[in-house]
Amino acid sequence: MDGVTVSGVRATARIVAREDGRGGTALPVLQGEGPLALRRTRGSGAEARVMLVGAMSGPLGGDEFAVEAEVGSGARLRVGSAAATIALPGQAKGEARYDVRLHVADGGELEWLPEQLISAHGSDLYVRTRVELGDAARLVLREEQVLGRAAEQPGRLTSRLTVCVEGRVILDQELACGPGAPGGWDGPAVLGGHRAVGQLVVVRPEFGVEPVAARVLGEGAVVMPLAGPAVLVGAVAADALRLRRVLDEALAALT
């Protein structure tokens, strides 16, 4: 169960997807706690769809949230969220943490497409996403961060993303923004004054045979092949709407 202590709220949500033997995907585990509620929605074909619904504000200072998803061989899972996640300051002192742990077996497929994460003024959040993939797993993962609400300075936001294929790390990067972050985060080499930043990771077995070429996608976005069957799209934009447009166009071109 989730708990509320002087250090904040602790909650974990778990999803397990398995091939159901009839050409579809079953969800033998769909369990949320407190602020992390899960709802199955109408899927398409063999794909199961799950929506993450925030039942409370947060994460707040001192909170510790975790979301875990496991996709078996032959299963297809798409996960989204009902609304943006807003990191807020809280009564408890200290950093909030949000851990995302994703496992996709050989032959499984996961689309991880949550809404934006907004870093509100005064918040302090560390987000850690780790993805473990089998050799022939397929993945689409989107991350979008917005620094501050309208006309607001951001809080501190640190985001780390690690992707492994068959135990081999193909991507491990971290970005820290906002008050207290290392100098230069808002300079021309990182965000360049933009307030929305995002990335798209697409893993396909065929990319190992025919790698995607590196290229620039207009102003503020690039496509970068990774050392494996994967590609990374990195983008910055003035706002969340423009960022989503860029990432959607990149995904359409890659899939």
Tab-separated table of C-alpha atoms in Angstrom:
chain	number	residue	atom	x	y	z
A	1	MET	CA	0.000	0.000	0.000
A	2	ASP	CA	0.994	3.607	-0.447
A	3	GLY	CA	1.847	5.584	2.658
A	4	VAL	CA	2.051	9.175	3.796
A	5	THR	CA	4.949	10.039	6.085
A	6	VAL	CA	6.843	13.141	7.110
A	7	SER	CA	8.957	12.580	4.004
A	8	GLY	CA	5.990	12.492	1.619
A	9	VAL	CA	3.919	9.937	-0.260
A	10	ARG	CA	5.260	6.600	-1.526
A	11	ALA	CA	3.326	4.829	-4.265
A	12	THR	CA	3.954	2.246	-6.994
A	13	ALA	CA	1.923	1.236	-10.045
A	14	ARG	CA	2.532	-2.080	-11.854
A	15	ILE	CA	1.495	-3.335	-15.282
A	16	VAL	CA	2.174	-6.821	-16.637
A	17	ALA	CA	1.193	-7.622	-20.233
A	18	ARG	CA	1.131	-11.147	-21.639
A	19	GLU	CA	0.078	-12.719	-24.933
A	20	ASP	CA	-3.383	-14.193	-24.315
A	21	GLY	CA	-3.114	-17.112	-26.771
A	22	ARG	CA	-5.946	-15.744	-28.938
A	23	GLY	CA	-4.032	-13.093	-30.832
A	24	GLY	CA	-4.480	-10.418	-28.177
A	25	THR	CA	-2.793	-9.108	-25.031
A	26	ALA	CA	-3.923	-9.849	-21.467
A	27	LEU	CA	-3.137	-7.736	-18.408
A	28	PRO	CA	-2.796	-10.181	-15.491
A	29	VAL	CA	-1.426	-7.374	-13.317
A	30	LEU	CA	-2.864	-3.855	-13.361
A	31	GLN	CA	-2.296	-2.394	-9.933
A	32	GLY	CA	-2.095	1.245	-8.848
A	33	GLU	CA	-1.673	2.944	-5.492
A	34	GLY	CA	-2.832	6.293	-4.144
A	35	PRO	CA	-1.931	8.987	-6.675
A	36	LEU	CA	-1.062	6.405	-9.337
A	37	ALA	CA	-4.292	4.925	-10.714
A	38	LEU	CA	-4.365	2.673	-13.797
A	39	ARG	CA	-7.280	2.203	-16.186
A	40	ARG	CA	-7.527	-0.191	-19.120
A	41	THR	CA	-9.000	1.489	-22.198
A	42	ARG	CA	-10.164	0.178	-25.554
A	43	GLY	CA	-7.244	-1.259	-27.509
A	44	SER	CA	-6.733	-1.907	-31.197
A	45	GLY	CA	-6.094	-5.363	-32.639
A	46	ALA	CA	-3.587	-7.292	-30.518
A	47	GLU	CA	-2.675	-4.182	-28.524
A	48	ALA	CA	-3.735	-3.532	-24.937
A	49	ARG	CA	-3.983	0.085	-23.814
A	50	VAL	CA	-3.572	1.482	-20.323
A	51	MET	CA	-4.081	5.021	-19.058
A	52	LEU	CA	-2.230	6.384	-16.030
A	53	VAL	CA	-4.650	8.633	-14.140
A	54	GLY	CA	-3.283	11.004	-11.480
A	55	ALA	CA	-5.647	10.768	-8.494
A	56	MET	CA	-3.810	13.487	-6.518
A	57	SER	CA	-1.525	16.457	-7.133
A	58	GLY	CA	2.137	15.782	-7.375
A	59	PRO	CA	4.730	14.599	-7.140
A	60	LEU	CA	5.384	17.008	-4.258
A	61	GLY	CA	8.600	17.531	-2.328
A	62	GLY	CA	9.601	14.307	-0.567
A	63	ASP	CA	7.279	12.057	-2.618
A	64	GLU	CA	8.559	8.807	-4.122
A	65	PHE	CA	6.556	7.478	-7.080
A	66	ALA	CA	7.351	4.460	-9.246
A	67	VAL	CA	5.720	2.959	-12.335
A	68	GLU	CA	6.720	-0.505	-13.548
A	69	ALA	CA	5.681	-2.181	-16.798
A	70	GLU	CA	6.607	-5.666	-17.977
A	71	VAL	CA	5.743	-6.831	-21.502
A	72	GLY	CA	6.099	-10.505	-22.365
A	73	SER	CA	7.006	-12.083	-25.686
A	74	GLY	CA	4.242	-11.595	-28.263
A	75	ALA	CA	2.399	-9.007	-26.152
A	76	ARG	CA	1.718	-5.450	-27.275
A	77	LEU	CA	1.139	-2.644	-24.790
A	78	ARG	CA	0.495	1.070	-25.183
A	79	VAL	CA	0.614	3.288	-22.074
A	80	GLY	CA	-0.453	6.931	-21.926
A	81	SER	CA	-1.557	9.361	-19.245
A	82	ALA	CA	-4.796	11.276	-18.836
A	83	ALA	CA	-3.104	14.617	-18.178
A	84	ALA	CA	0.241	16.286	-17.682
A	85	THR	CA	2.200	15.509	-14.526
A	86	ILE	CA	3.018	18.629	-12.510
A	87	ALA	CA	5.957	18.636	-10.095
A	88	LEU	CA	5.076	20.956	-7.200
A	89	PRO	CA	6.710	22.105	-3.979
A	90	GLY	CA	5.316	20.386	-0.895
A	91	GLN	CA	5.272	20.630	2.883
A	92	ALA	CA	7.888	17.903	3.149
A	93	LYS	CA	11.445	19.022	2.501
A	94	GLY	CA	13.738	17.479	-0.021
A	95	GLU	CA	13.720	16.132	-3.530
A	96	ALA	CA	10.810	14.194	-5.015
A	97	ARG	CA	11.573	11.075	-7.064
A	98	TYR	CA	9.731	9.476	-9.958
A	99	ASP	CA	11.112	6.126	-11.161
A	100	VAL	CA	9.939	4.428	-14.351
A	101	ARG	CA	11.094	0.849	-14.905
A	102	LEU	CA	10.209	-0.832	-18.202
A	103	HIS	CA	10.982	-4.424	-19.284
A	104	VAL	CA	10.135	-5.743	-22.753
A	105	ALA	CA	10.911	-9.352	-23.621
A	106	ASP	CA	12.207	-10.602	-26.956
A	107	GLY	CA	9.241	-10.300	-29.330
A	108	GLY	CA	7.281	-7.905	-27.126
A	109	GLU	CA	6.269	-4.365	-28.044
A	110	LEU	CA	5.761	-1.281	-25.862
A	111	GLU	CA	4.623	2.234	-26.677
A	112	TRP	CA	5.284	4.521	-23.704
A	113	LEU	CA	3.599	7.843	-24.499
A	114	PRO	CA	2.782	9.868	-21.361
A	115	GLU	CA	1.770	13.514	-21.399
A	116	GLN	CA	4.234	16.271	-20.501
A	117	LEU	CA	5.993	16.648	-17.173
A	118	ILE	CA	5.775	20.258	-15.958
A	119	SER	CA	8.333	21.589	-13.484
A	120	ALA	CA	6.539	24.244	-11.399
A	121	HIS	CA	8.367	27.005	-9.558
A	122	GLY	CA	9.811	25.833	-6.234
A	123	SER	CA	9.671	22.113	-7.058
A	124	ASP	CA	12.628	19.706	-7.003
A	125	LEU	CA	12.171	16.446	-8.916
A	126	TYR	CA	14.486	13.655	-10.016
A	127	VAL	CA	13.053	11.438	-12.759
A	128	ARG	CA	14.769	8.156	-13.584
A	129	THR	CA	13.645	6.001	-16.518
A	130	ARG	CA	15.313	2.654	-17.170
A	131	VAL	CA	14.339	0.401	-20.071
A	132	GLU	CA	15.473	-3.223	-20.445
A	133	LEU	CA	14.778	-4.764	-23.857
A	134	GLY	CA	15.136	-8.230	-25.315
A	135	ASP	CA	17.009	-8.709	-28.574
A	136	ALA	CA	13.947	-8.431	-30.865
A	137	ALA	CA	11.823	-6.159	-28.656
A	138	ARG	CA	10.165	-3.085	-30.123
A	139	LEU	CA	9.845	0.239	-28.320
A	140	VAL	CA	8.501	3.727	-28.800
A	141	LEU	CA	9.233	5.970	-25.813
A	142	ARG	CA	8.452	9.677	-25.585
A	143	GLU	CA	9.548	12.046	-22.841
A	144	GLU	CA	8.572	15.722	-22.714
A	145	GLN	CA	9.501	18.243	-20.021
A	146	VAL	CA	8.160	21.782	-19.699
A	147	LEU	CA	10.057	24.234	-17.517
A	148	GLY	CA	7.501	26.272	-15.601
A	149	ARG	CA	3.832	26.952	-16.124
A	150	ALA	CA	2.705	30.034	-18.065
A	151	ALA	CA	4.886	33.061	-17.175
A	152	GLU	CA	6.531	31.094	-14.349
A	153	GLN	CA	10.142	30.273	-13.564
A	154	PRO	CA	10.828	26.512	-13.374
A	155	GLY	CA	11.735	24.401	-10.414
A	156	ARG	CA	14.735	22.117	-10.431
A	157	LEU	CA	14.308	19.097	-12.692
A	158	THR	CA	16.798	16.299	-13.262
A	159	SER	CA	15.936	13.594	-15.776
A	160	ARG	CA	17.966	10.471	-16.542
A	161	LEU	CA	17.140	7.958	-19.275
A	162	THR	CA	18.876	4.600	-19.711
A	163	VAL	CA	18.036	2.087	-22.448
A	164	CYS	CA	19.572	-1.398	-22.625
A	165	VAL	CA	19.218	-4.094	-25.296
A	166	GLU	CA	20.154	-7.625	-24.188
A	167	GLY	CA	21.964	-6.116	-21.197
A	168	ARG	CA	24.027	-3.719	-23.338
A	169	VAL	CA	23.571	-0.015	-22.691
A	170	ILE	CA	22.775	1.875	-25.894
A	171	LEU	CA	21.700	5.149	-24.274
A	172	ASP	CA	22.446	6.692	-20.890
A	173	GLN	CA	21.950	10.433	-20.571
A	174	GLU	CA	21.005	12.932	-17.896
A	175	LEU	CA	19.787	16.527	-18.086
A	176	ALA	CA	19.488	18.899	-15.127
A	177	CYS	CA	17.622	22.207	-15.431
A	178	GLY	CA	16.463	24.998	-13.172
A	179	PRO	CA	17.790	26.543	-9.927
A	180	GLY	CA	20.806	24.697	-8.569
A	181	ALA	CA	21.495	22.799	-11.806
A	182	PRO	CA	25.037	22.904	-13.230
A	183	GLY	CA	25.804	26.106	-15.080
A	184	GLY	CA	25.062	26.351	-18.780
A	185	TRP	CA	21.800	24.392	-18.798
A	186	ASP	CA	19.983	27.374	-20.346
A	187	GLY	CA	22.835	28.315	-22.676
A	188	PRO	CA	23.172	27.749	-26.431
A	189	ALA	CA	24.776	24.314	-25.982
A	190	VAL	CA	21.760	22.903	-24.103
A	191	LEU	CA	18.329	24.574	-24.121
A	192	GLY	CA	19.214	27.906	-25.702
A	193	GLY	CA	16.454	29.741	-23.846
A	194	HIS	CA	13.725	27.263	-24.815
A	195	ARG	CA	11.287	26.061	-22.151
A	196	ALA	CA	10.203	22.707	-23.592
A	197	VAL	CA	12.574	19.796	-24.151
A	198	GLY	CA	11.835	16.266	-25.262
A	199	GLN	CA	13.124	13.079	-26.731
A	200	LEU	CA	11.828	10.120	-28.627
A	201	VAL	CA	13.482	6.698	-28.574
A	202	VAL	CA	12.441	4.187	-31.230
A	203	VAL	CA	13.846	0.647	-31.133
A	204	ARG	CA	13.187	-1.670	-34.088
A	205	PRO	CA	15.121	-4.872	-34.984
A	206	GLU	CA	15.295	-3.686	-38.605
A	207	PHE	CA	17.278	-0.604	-37.533
A	208	GLY	CA	20.140	-2.983	-36.699
A	209	VAL	CA	20.256	-4.034	-40.358
A	210	GLU	CA	19.533	-0.651	-41.935
A	211	PRO	CA	20.496	2.119	-39.467
A	212	VAL	CA	18.602	5.393	-39.609
A	213	ALA	CA	20.706	8.266	-40.949
A	214	ALA	CA	21.483	11.222	-38.705
A	215	ARG	CA	19.747	14.410	-39.773
A	216	VAL	CA	18.378	17.743	-38.630
A	217	LEU	CA	14.588	18.099	-38.327
A	218	GLY	CA	14.142	21.820	-38.744
A	219	GLU	CA	15.099	24.251	-36.002
A	220	GLY	CA	15.841	22.672	-32.620
A	221	ALA	CA	15.480	18.959	-33.438
A	222	VAL	CA	17.863	16.212	-34.570
A	223	VAL	CA	17.713	12.484	-35.365
A	224	MET	CA	20.636	10.473	-33.976
A	225	PRO	CA	21.188	6.741	-34.624
A	226	LEU	CA	22.310	4.810	-31.536
A	227	ALA	CA	24.831	1.986	-31.275
A	228	GLY	CA	22.182	-0.686	-31.716
A	229	PRO	CA	18.783	-1.176	-33.378
A	230	ALA	CA	17.597	2.221	-32.167
A	231	VAL	CA	17.332	5.910	-32.915
A	232	LEU	CA	17.049	8.957	-30.656
A	233	VAL	CA	15.232	12.167	-31.563
A	234	GLY	CA	16.103	15.147	-29.378
A	235	ALA	CA	14.169	18.402	-29.564
A	236	VAL	CA	13.743	21.768	-27.876
A	237	ALA	CA	10.895	24.201	-28.487
A	238	ALA	CA	9.337	27.377	-27.146
A	239	ASP	CA	6.327	25.543	-25.694
A	240	ALA	CA	4.707	22.142	-25.227
A	241	LEU	CA	2.491	22.331	-28.319
A	242	ARG	CA	5.402	22.985	-30.655
A	243	LEU	CA	7.464	20.269	-29.010
A	244	ARG	CA	4.698	17.679	-29.457
A	245	ARG	CA	4.303	18.641	-33.111
A	246	VAL	CA	8.008	18.060	-33.784
A	247	LEU	CA	8.089	14.704	-31.998
A	248	ASP	CA	4.882	13.515	-33.688
A	249	GLU	CA	6.323	14.345	-37.107
A	250	ALA	CA	9.537	12.503	-36.259
A	251	LEU	CA	7.634	9.426	-35.069
A	252	ALA	CA	5.519	9.339	-38.226
A	253	ALA	CA	8.696	9.382	-40.319
A	254	LEU	CA	10.315	6.555	-38.329
A	255	THR	CA	7.431	4.074	-38.026
